[in-house]
Amino acid sequence: MDIFTDVYKALISVLQTKSLDSSWSTIEAELKALCANSGPSEAKSDSLAKARKKIEDAAGILDIFNTGKPHAGEILKAAQSATVGFQKRAAMLKTFKHFYFVMKKGNQSIWVVDHPKAYTQWAFDQLDGKTEKEVRAQLEQEEETFGASRRKMMSDALQLARKWSMDVVVKLGNADANTLAIVKRWFHADAATEQEVKATAAVLLAGYKKIENACNSTSIIFSDRPHKRADKGWNDTTFASVRSDDSMPVIYIFHAFLNAGKRTFFGNIPKLWLCALTVVHELSHKMVNTEDKRYDYDGLKPGRSISAADALVNADSWAYFGADLVGVLSQGTINDVLK
């Protein structure tokens, strides 16, 4: 499995046939209702909390220092580990255990998939073909990649990106001299004409309307990609990513995002703002088909570091332009990035 859409389809597939232990009948039905074809149903989001509670209630008072083991036993019982295909059922329950409904904002629901740190694959692949003893050992892995505070940060970053994109649309919709000057700053060399700058502003307006719509999607999912997290090249240099083949709006989060603000270069950007900037960057890929022609640390000065044509399709140029237009970048940051 490569993307969350693959995982989601596997969840639906396992739930098509009633196959869990009878003590799970009610929750199994609710989890099936949760997994609507278009994406998880907010109306059934409490089924995740119910599943976690049932798993966690298997731990008695004597198990308080035995983290993970009683949980593993309950999942194996529910998956009917003496029967064929129990690995898929166990993987389904393990996925649900680490799947969170984080926030409801207006008509929008925000979800986070928070796999155990020890996993180097999606749960279905992690457990595939393993013996009951091996599956139990994997199920006992409990420490999550993100944790509660970071799950909230993702939600907060999305809400901030939503506000920024709305403000950008308003400003571009009635572009005054200051707005056009900021458009020119990020997308044109000094010799560009007013007509060229206005044409770019029109492209940005159309694109930011799409980004705004994405920020307002009824369902947004944040997740890591366990097999990529295990790749040091991805984990250390990539903040986030999106995939065009995901059928749902999914933003994948990596180590650099979680530690945003710790790098010296970004020292004067608040961590939440940098995370929101990253969300805009990724949604520009998804909604406007931008590319990664050049990153902030390479320098984004049009005409010097990047051509005007490349800037207009460069995700970081779109993200920093938006942050600049809404007034959240310091002059120092602007100078650093526009080098």
Coordinates of N, CA, C and O in Angstrom, one line a residue, residues 34-198:
L34 N -19.4 4.3 9.3 CA -18.4 5.4 9.3 C -17.7 5.5 7.9 O -17.4 6.6 7.4
C35 N -17.4 4.4 7.3 CA -16.6 4.3 6.1 C -17.5 4.5 4.9 O -17.6 3.5 4.1
A36 N -18.0 5.7 4.7 CA -18.7 6.0 3.5 C -17.8 6.0 2.3 O -16.6 6.3 2.4
N37 N -18.3 5.7 1.1 CA -17.4 5.7 -0.1 C -16.7 7.0 -0.4 O -15.6 7.0 -0.9
S38 N -17.3 8.1 0.0 CA -16.8 9.4 -0.3 C -15.8 9.9 0.7 O -15.0 10.8 0.5
G39 N -15.7 9.2 1.9 CA -14.8 9.5 3.0 C -15.5 9.3 4.3 O -16.7 9.0 4.3
P40 N -14.8 9.4 5.4 CA -15.3 9.1 6.7 C -16.5 10.0 7.0 O -16.5 11.2 6.8
S41 N -17.5 9.4 7.6 CA -18.8 10.1 8.0 C -18.6 10.8 9.4 O -18.5 10.0 10.4
E42 N -18.7 12.1 9.4 CA -18.7 12.8 10.7 C -19.8 12.3 11.7 O -19.6 12.2 12.9
A43 N -20.9 12.0 11.1 CA -22.1 11.6 11.9 C -21.8 10.3 12.7 O -22.4 10.0 13.7
K44 N -20.8 9.5 12.2 CA -20.5 8.2 12.8 C -19.1 8.3 13.5 O -18.5 7.2 13.8
S45 N -18.6 9.5 13.7 CA -17.2 9.6 14.2 C -17.1 9.0 15.6 O -16.0 8.6 16.0
D46 N -18.2 9.0 16.4 CA -18.0 8.5 17.7 C -17.8 7.0 17.7 O -17.4 6.4 18.8
S47 N -17.9 6.3 16.6 CA -17.6 4.9 16.6 C -16.1 4.6 16.8 O -15.8 3.6 17.3
L48 N -15.3 5.6 16.4 CA -13.8 5.4 16.7 C -13.5 5.4 18.2 O -12.8 4.6 18.7
A49 N -14.2 6.4 18.9 CA -14.0 6.4 20.3 C -14.5 5.2 21.0 O -13.9 4.7 22.0
K50 N -15.7 4.7 20.5 CA -16.2 3.5 21.1 C -15.3 2.3 20.9 O -15.1 1.4 21.8
A51 N -14.7 2.2 19.7 CA -13.8 1.1 19.4 C -12.6 1.2 20.3 O -12.1 0.2 20.9
R52 N -12.0 2.4 20.5 CA -10.9 2.6 21.4 C -11.2 2.2 22.8 O -10.4 1.5 23.5
K53 N -12.4 2.6 23.2 CA -12.8 2.3 24.6 C -12.9 0.8 24.8 O -12.5 0.3 25.9
K54 N -13.5 0.2 23.9 CA -13.7 -1.3 24.1 C -12.3 -2.0 24.1 O -12.1 -2.9 24.9
I55 N -11.4 -1.5 23.3 CA -10.1 -2.1 23.3 C -9.4 -1.8 24.6 O -8.7 -2.7 25.2
E56 N -9.4 -0.6 25.0 CA -8.7 -0.1 26.2 C -9.4 -0.7 27.5 O -8.7 -0.9 28.5
D57 N -10.7 -0.9 27.5 CA -11.3 -1.5 28.7 C -10.9 -2.9 28.9 O -11.1 -3.5 30.0
A58 N -10.2 -3.5 28.0 CA -9.7 -4.9 28.2 C -8.6 -4.9 29.2 O -8.2 -5.9 29.8
A59 N -8.0 -3.7 29.4 CA -6.9 -3.6 30.4 C -7.4 -3.4 31.8 O -8.1 -2.5 32.0
G60 N -7.2 -4.4 32.6 CA -7.6 -4.3 34.0 C -6.6 -3.4 34.8 O -5.6 -3.0 34.3
I61 N -6.9 -3.3 36.1 CA -6.1 -2.4 37.0 C -4.6 -3.0 37.1 O -3.7 -2.3 37.2
L62 N -4.5 -4.3 37.0 CA -3.2 -4.9 37.1 C -2.3 -4.7 35.8 O -1.1 -4.9 35.8
D63 N -3.0 -4.2 34.8 CA -2.3 -4.1 33.5 C -1.8 -2.6 33.3 O -1.4 -2.3 32.2
I64 N -1.9 -1.8 34.3 CA -1.7 -0.4 34.1 C -0.2 -0.1 33.6 O 0.0 0.9 32.9
F65 N 0.7 -1.0 34.0 CA 2.1 -0.8 33.6 C 2.5 -1.7 32.4 O 3.6 -1.9 32.1
N66 N 1.5 -2.3 31.8 CA 1.7 -3.3 30.8 C 1.1 -2.8 29.4 O 0.4 -3.5 28.8
T67 N 1.5 -1.6 29.1 CA 1.0 -0.8 28.0 C 1.0 -1.7 26.7 O 2.0 -2.2 26.3
G68 N -0.2 -1.7 26.0 CA -0.2 -2.4 24.7 C -0.6 -3.8 24.7 O -1.3 -4.3 23.9
K69 N -0.2 -4.6 25.7 CA -0.5 -6.0 25.7 C -2.0 -6.4 25.9 O -2.5 -7.2 25.1
P70 N -2.7 -5.8 26.8 CA -4.1 -6.1 26.9 C -4.9 -5.6 25.6 O -5.8 -6.3 25.2
H71 N -4.4 -4.5 25.1 CA -5.0 -4.0 23.8 C -4.8 -5.0 22.7 O -5.8 -5.3 22.0
A72 N -3.6 -5.6 22.6 CA -3.4 -6.6 21.6 C -4.3 -7.8 21.7 O -4.8 -8.3 20.8
G73 N -4.4 -8.2 23.0 CA -5.3 -9.4 23.2 C -6.7 -9.2 22.8 O -7.4 -10.0 22.2
E74 N -7.3 -8.0 23.1 CA -8.6 -7.7 22.7 C -8.8 -7.6 21.2 O -9.8 -8.1 20.6
I75 N -7.8 -7.0 20.5 CA -7.9 -6.9 19.0 C -7.8 -8.3 18.4 O -8.6 -8.7 17.5
L76 N -6.9 -9.2 19.0 CA -6.8 -10.6 18.5 C -8.1 -11.3 18.7 O -8.6 -12.1 17.9
K77 N -8.7 -11.1 19.9 CA -10.0 -11.8 20.2 C -11.1 -11.3 19.2 O -11.8 -12.1 18.6
A78 N -11.2 -10.0 19.0 CA -12.2 -9.4 18.1 C -11.9 -9.9 16.6 O -12.9 -10.2 15.9
A79 N -10.6 -10.1 16.2 CA -10.3 -10.5 14.9 C -10.4 -12.0 14.7 O -10.2 -12.5 13.6
Q80 N -10.8 -12.7 15.8 CA -10.9 -14.2 15.7 C -9.6 -14.8 15.1 O -9.6 -15.4 14.1
S81 N -8.6 -14.7 15.9 CA -7.2 -15.1 15.5 C -7.1 -16.5 15.1 O -6.0 -16.9 14.5
A82 N -8.0 -17.4 15.5 CA -7.9 -18.8 15.1 C -8.5 -19.0 13.7 O -8.4 -20.2 13.2
T83 N -9.0 -18.0 13.1 CA -9.6 -18.2 11.7 C -8.8 -17.5 10.6 O -8.0 -16.6 10.9
V84 N -9.0 -18.0 9.4 CA -8.3 -17.5 8.3 C -8.6 -16.0 8.1 O -9.7 -15.5 8.2
G85 N -7.5 -15.2 7.7 CA -7.7 -13.8 7.4 C -7.7 -12.9 8.6 O -8.0 -11.7 8.5
F86 N -7.3 -13.4 9.8 CA -7.4 -12.6 11.0 C -6.4 -11.4 10.9 O -6.7 -10.4 11.6
Q87 N -5.4 -11.5 10.2 CA -4.4 -10.4 10.1 C -5.0 -9.2 9.5 O -4.8 -8.1 10.0
K88 N -5.9 -9.3 8.5 CA -6.6 -8.2 7.9 C -7.5 -7.5 8.9 O -7.7 -6.3 9.0
R89 N -8.2 -8.4 9.6 CA -9.2 -7.9 10.6 C -8.5 -7.2 11.8 O -8.9 -6.1 12.2
A90 N -7.3 -7.7 12.2 CA -6.5 -7.1 13.2 C -6.0 -5.8 12.7 O -6.0 -4.8 13.4
A91 N -5.5 -5.7 11.5 CA -5.0 -4.5 10.9 C -6.1 -3.4 10.8 O -5.8 -2.2 11.0
M92 N -7.3 -3.8 10.5 CA -8.4 -2.9 10.4 C -8.6 -2.3 11.8 O -8.7 -1.0 11.9
L93 N -8.7 -3.1 12.8 CA -9.0 -2.5 14.1 C -7.8 -1.7 14.6 O -8.0 -0.7 15.3
K94 N -6.6 -2.1 14.3 CA -5.4 -1.3 14.7 C -5.4 0.0 14.0 O -5.1 1.1 14.6
T95 N -5.8 0.1 12.7 CA -5.9 1.3 12.0 C -7.0 2.2 12.7 O -6.8 3.4 12.9
F96 N -8.2 1.7 13.0 CA -9.2 2.4 13.6 C -8.8 2.9 15.0 O -9.2 4.0 15.4
K97 N -8.0 2.1 15.7 CA -7.5 2.6 17.0 C -6.7 3.8 17.0 O -6.7 4.7 17.9
H98 N -6.0 4.0 15.8 CA -5.1 5.2 15.7 C -5.7 6.2 14.7 O -4.9 7.0 14.1
F99 N -7.0 6.2 14.5 CA -7.7 7.1 13.6 C -8.6 8.0 14.4 O -9.4 7.5 15.2
Y100 N -8.3 9.3 14.3 CA -9.0 10.3 15.2 C -9.8 11.3 14.4 O -9.4 11.8 13.4
F101 N -11.0 11.5 15.0 CA -11.8 12.7 14.6 C -11.4 13.8 15.5 O -11.6 13.8 16.7
V102 N -10.7 14.8 14.9 CA -10.0 15.8 15.7 C -10.9 17.1 16.0 O -10.9 17.6 17.1
M103 N -11.7 17.5 14.9 CA -12.4 18.7 15.1 C -13.5 18.8 14.1 O -13.4 18.3 12.9
K104 N -14.6 19.5 14.5 CA -15.7 19.9 13.6 C -15.7 21.4 13.6 O -15.8 22.1 14.6
K105 N -15.6 22.0 12.4 CA -15.6 23.4 12.2 C -16.6 23.8 11.1 O -16.3 23.5 9.9
G106 N -17.7 24.3 11.5 CA -18.8 24.6 10.5 C -19.2 23.2 9.9 O -19.6 22.3 10.6
N107 N -19.1 23.1 8.6 CA -19.5 21.8 7.9 C -18.3 21.0 7.6 O -18.4 20.0 6.9
Q108 N -17.1 21.3 8.2 CA -15.9 20.6 7.9 C -15.5 19.7 9.1 O -15.5 20.1 10.2
S109 N -15.1 18.5 8.7 CA -14.5 17.6 9.7 C -13.1 17.3 9.4 O -12.7 17.2 8.2
I110 N -12.3 17.3 10.5 CA -10.8 17.1 10.3 C -10.4 15.8 11.0 O -10.8 15.6 12.2
W111 N -9.7 14.9 10.3 CA -9.3 13.6 10.8 C -7.8 13.5 10.8 O -7.1 14.1 9.9
V112 N -7.3 12.7 11.7 CA -5.8 12.4 11.7 C -5.6 10.9 11.8 O -6.2 10.2 12.7
V113 N -4.8 10.3 11.0 CA -4.4 8.9 11.1 C -3.0 9.0 11.7 O -2.1 9.5 11.2
D114 N -2.9 8.3 12.9 CA -1.7 8.5 13.7 C -1.1 7.1 14.0 O -1.2 6.6 15.2
H115 N -0.4 6.5 13.1 CA 0.2 5.2 13.2 C 1.3 5.1 14.3 O 1.9 6.1 14.6
P116 N 1.5 4.0 14.9 CA 2.6 3.8 15.8 C 3.9 4.1 15.2 O 4.2 3.9 14.0
K117 N 4.8 4.8 16.0 CA 6.1 5.1 15.5 C 6.9 3.9 15.0 O 7.7 4.0 14.1
A118 N 6.7 2.8 15.6 CA 7.5 1.6 15.3 C 7.1 1.0 13.9 O 7.9 0.2 13.3
Y119 N 6.0 1.4 13.3 CA 5.6 0.8 12.1 C 6.3 1.5 10.9 O 6.5 2.7 10.8
T120 N 6.8 0.6 10.0 CA 7.5 1.1 8.8 C 6.6 0.8 7.5 O 7.1 1.0 6.4
Q121 N 5.4 0.4 7.8 CA 4.4 0.2 6.7 C 3.0 0.5 7.2 O 2.8 0.6 8.5
W122 N 2.1 0.7 6.4 CA 0.7 0.8 6.8 C 0.3 -0.5 7.6 O 0.9 -1.6 7.3
A123 N -0.6 -0.4 8.5 CA -0.9 -1.6 9.4 C -1.3 -2.8 8.6 O -0.9 -3.9 9.0
F124 N -2.0 -2.7 7.5 CA -2.3 -3.9 6.7 C -1.1 -4.6 6.2 O -1.0 -5.8 6.2
D125 N -0.1 -3.8 5.7 CA 1.2 -4.5 5.3 C 2.0 -4.9 6.4 O 2.7 -5.9 6.3
Q126 N 2.0 -4.2 7.5 CA 2.8 -4.5 8.7 C 2.4 -5.9 9.3 O 3.3 -6.6 9.8
L127 N 1.1 -6.2 9.2 CA 0.7 -7.5 9.8 C 0.5 -8.6 8.8 O 0.3 -9.8 9.2
D128 N 0.6 -8.3 7.5 CA 0.3 -9.3 6.5 C 1.2 -10.5 6.6 O 2.4 -10.4 6.6
G129 N 0.6 -11.7 6.6 CA 1.3 -12.9 6.5 C 2.0 -13.3 7.8 O 2.7 -14.4 7.9
K130 N 1.8 -12.6 8.9 CA 2.5 -12.9 10.1 C 1.7 -13.9 11.0 O 0.4 -14.0 10.8
T131 N 2.4 -14.6 11.8 CA 1.8 -15.5 12.8 C 1.0 -14.7 13.9 O 1.2 -13.5 14.0
E132 N 0.2 -15.5 14.6 CA -0.5 -14.8 15.7 C 0.5 -14.2 16.7 O 0.3 -13.0 17.2
K133 N 1.5 -14.9 17.0 CA 2.5 -14.3 17.9 C 3.2 -13.0 17.4 O 3.4 -12.0 18.1
E134 N 3.5 -13.1 16.1 CA 4.1 -11.9 15.4 C 3.1 -10.7 15.4 O 3.5 -9.6 15.6
V135 N 1.9 -11.0 15.1 CA 0.8 -10.0 15.0 C 0.7 -9.4 16.4 O 0.6 -8.1 16.5
R136 N 0.6 -10.2 17.4 CA 0.5 -9.7 18.8 C 1.6 -8.7 19.1 O 1.4 -7.6 19.7
A137 N 2.8 -9.0 18.7 CA 4.0 -8.1 19.0 C 3.8 -6.8 18.3 O 4.1 -5.7 18.8
Q138 N 3.3 -6.8 17.1 CA 3.0 -5.6 16.3 C 1.9 -4.8 17.0 O 1.9 -3.5 17.0
L139 N 0.9 -5.5 17.4 CA -0.3 -4.8 18.0 C 0.1 -4.1 19.3 O -0.6 -3.2 19.8
E140 N 1.1 -4.6 20.0 CA 1.6 -4.1 21.3 C 2.3 -2.7 21.1 O 2.5 -2.0 22.1
Q141 N 2.6 -2.4 19.9 CA 3.3 -1.1 19.6 C 2.2 0.0 19.7 O 1.2 0.0 18.9
E142 N 2.4 0.9 20.7 CA 1.3 1.9 21.0 C 1.8 3.3 20.8 O 0.9 4.2 20.5
E143 N 3.1 3.6 20.9 CA 3.5 5.0 20.8 C 3.3 5.6 19.5 O 3.8 5.1 18.5
E144 N 2.5 6.7 19.4 CA 2.1 7.2 18.1 C 3.1 8.2 17.5 O 3.8 8.8 18.2
T145 N 3.0 8.4 16.2 CA 3.9 9.2 15.5 C 3.7 10.7 15.8 O 4.7 11.5 16.0
F146 N 2.5 11.1 15.9 CA 2.2 12.5 16.2 C 1.9 12.9 17.6 O 2.5 13.7 18.2
G147 N 0.9 12.2 18.2 CA 0.4 12.5 19.6 C -0.6 13.6 19.5 O -0.8 14.3 18.5
A148 N -1.3 13.8 20.7 CA -2.5 14.6 20.7 C -2.2 16.1 20.4 O -3.0 16.8 19.7
S149 N -1.1 16.6 20.9 CA -0.8 18.1 20.7 C -0.5 18.4 19.3 O -0.9 19.4 18.7
R150 N 0.2 17.5 18.6 CA 0.5 17.7 17.2 C -0.7 17.5 16.3 O -0.9 18.1 15.3
R151 N -1.6 16.5 16.7 CA -2.8 16.4 16.0 C -3.6 17.7 16.0 O -4.2 18.1 15.0
K152 N -3.7 18.3 17.1 CA -4.4 19.6 17.2 C -3.7 20.7 16.4 O -4.3 21.5 15.8
M153 N -2.3 20.7 16.4 CA -1.6 21.6 15.6 C -1.9 21.5 14.1 O -2.1 22.5 13.4
M154 N -2.1 20.3 13.6 CA -2.5 20.1 12.2 C -3.8 20.8 11.9 O -4.0 21.5 10.9
S155 N -4.8 20.6 12.8 CA -6.1 21.2 12.7 C -6.0 22.7 12.7 O -6.6 23.4 11.9
D156 N -5.2 23.2 13.7 CA -5.1 24.7 13.8 C -4.4 25.2 12.6 O -4.8 26.3 12.1
A157 N -3.4 24.5 12.0 CA -2.7 25.0 10.8 C -3.7 25.1 9.6 O -3.6 26.0 8.8
L158 N -4.5 24.1 9.5 CA -5.5 24.1 8.4 C -6.5 25.3 8.6 O -6.8 25.9 7.6
Q159 N -6.9 25.5 9.8 CA -7.8 26.7 10.0 C -7.2 28.0 9.7 O -7.8 28.9 9.1
L160 N -5.9 28.1 10.0 CA -5.1 29.3 9.7 C -5.0 29.4 8.2 O -5.1 30.5 7.6
A161 N -4.6 28.3 7.5 CA -4.5 28.4 6.1 C -5.8 28.7 5.4 O -5.8 29.5 4.4
R162 N -6.9 28.3 6.0 CA -8.2 28.6 5.5 C -8.4 30.1 5.6 O -8.9 30.8 4.6
K163 N -8.1 30.7 6.7 CA -8.3 32.2 6.9 C -7.4 33.0 5.9 O -7.8 33.9 5.3
W164 N -6.2 32.5 5.8 CA -5.2 33.2 4.9 C -5.8 33.2 3.4 O -5.8 34.2 2.7
S165 N -6.2 32.0 3.0 CA -6.6 31.9 1.6 C -7.9 32.7 1.3 O -8.0 33.3 0.3
M166 N -8.8 32.8 2.3 CA -10.0 33.6 2.2 C -9.5 35.1 2.1 O -10.1 35.8 1.2
D167 N -8.6 35.5 2.9 CA -8.1 36.9 2.8 C -7.4 37.2 1.5 O -7.6 38.3 1.0
V168 N -6.6 36.3 1.0 CA -5.9 36.4 -0.2 C -6.9 36.6 -1.4 O -6.8 37.5 -2.2
V169 N -8.0 35.8 -1.4 CA -9.0 35.9 -2.4 C -9.7 37.3 -2.4 O -9.9 37.9 -3.4
V170 N -10.0 37.8 -1.2 CA -10.6 39.1 -1.1 C -9.6 40.2 -1.6 O -10.0 41.1 -2.4
K171 N -8.4 40.1 -1.2 CA -7.4 41.2 -1.7 C -7.1 41.1 -3.2 O -7.1 42.1 -3.8
L172 N -7.0 39.9 -3.7 CA -6.8 39.8 -5.2 C -8.0 40.2 -6.0 O -7.9 40.6 -7.1
G173 N -9.2 39.9 -5.4 CA -10.4 40.3 -6.0 C -10.6 41.8 -6.3 O -11.4 42.2 -7.1
N174 N -9.9 42.5 -5.5 CA -10.0 44.0 -5.6 C -8.6 44.6 -5.4 O -8.3 45.3 -4.5
A175 N -7.7 44.1 -6.3 CA -6.3 44.3 -6.2 C -5.9 45.8 -6.3 O -6.1 46.5 -7.3
D176 N -5.4 46.4 -5.2 CA -4.9 47.8 -5.2 C -3.4 47.8 -5.5 O -2.8 46.7 -5.8
A177 N -2.9 49.0 -5.4 CA -1.4 49.1 -5.8 C -0.5 48.3 -4.8 O 0.4 47.7 -5.3
N178 N -0.9 48.2 -3.6 CA -0.1 47.4 -2.6 C -0.1 45.9 -2.9 O 0.9 45.2 -2.9
T179 N -1.3 45.5 -3.2 CA -1.5 44.0 -3.6 C -0.7 43.7 -4.9 O 0.0 42.7 -4.9
L180 N -0.8 44.6 -5.9 CA 0.0 44.3 -7.1 C 1.5 44.4 -6.9 O 2.2 43.6 -7.5
A181 N 1.9 45.2 -5.9 CA 3.3 45.3 -5.6 C 3.8 44.0 -5.0 O 4.9 43.5 -5.3
I182 N 3.0 43.4 -4.2 CA 3.4 42.1 -3.6 C 3.3 41.0 -4.6 O 4.2 40.1 -4.6
V183 N 2.4 41.0 -5.5 CA 2.4 40.1 -6.7 C 3.7 40.2 -7.4 O 4.3 39.2 -7.7
K184 N 4.1 41.4 -7.7 CA 5.3 41.6 -8.5 C 6.5 41.1 -7.7 O 7.4 40.5 -8.3
R185 N 6.5 41.3 -6.4 CA 7.6 40.9 -5.6 C 7.9 39.4 -5.7 O 9.1 39.0 -5.7
W186 N 6.9 38.6 -5.8 CA 7.1 37.2 -5.7 C 7.1 36.5 -7.1 O 7.5 35.3 -7.2
F187 N 6.6 37.2 -8.1 CA 6.4 36.5 -9.4 C 7.0 37.3 -10.6 O 7.0 36.7 -11.7
H188 N 7.6 38.4 -10.4 CA 8.1 39.2 -11.6 C 9.4 39.8 -11.3 O 9.7 40.3 -10.1
A189 N 10.3 40.0 -12.3 CA 11.5 40.8 -12.2 C 11.0 42.3 -12.2 O 9.9 42.6 -12.5
D190 N 12.0 43.1 -11.8 CA 11.7 44.6 -11.7 C 11.1 45.2 -12.9 O 10.3 46.1 -12.9
A191 N 11.5 44.7 -14.1 CA 11.1 45.3 -15.4 C 9.7 44.9 -15.9 O 9.3 45.4 -16.9
A192 N 9.0 44.1 -15.1 CA 7.7 43.6 -15.5 C 6.7 44.8 -15.7 O 6.8 45.8 -14.9
T193 N 5.8 44.7 -16.6 CA 4.8 45.8 -16.8 C 3.6 45.6 -15.9 O 3.4 44.5 -15.4
E194 N 2.9 46.6 -15.8 CA 1.7 46.6 -14.9 C 0.7 45.6 -15.5 O 0.0 44.8 -14.8
Q195 N 0.6 45.5 -16.8 CA -0.3 44.5 -17.5 C 0.1 43.1 -17.2 O -0.7 42.2 -16.9
E196 N 1.4 42.8 -17.2 CA 1.9 41.5 -16.8 C 1.6 41.1 -15.4 O 1.2 40.0 -15.1
V197 N 1.8 42.1 -14.5 CA 1.5 41.8 -13.1 C 0.0 41.6 -12.9 O -0.4 40.7 -12.1
K198 N -0.8 42.4 -13.5 CA -2.3 42.2 -13.4 C -2.7 40.8 -13.9 O -3.6 40.1 -13.4

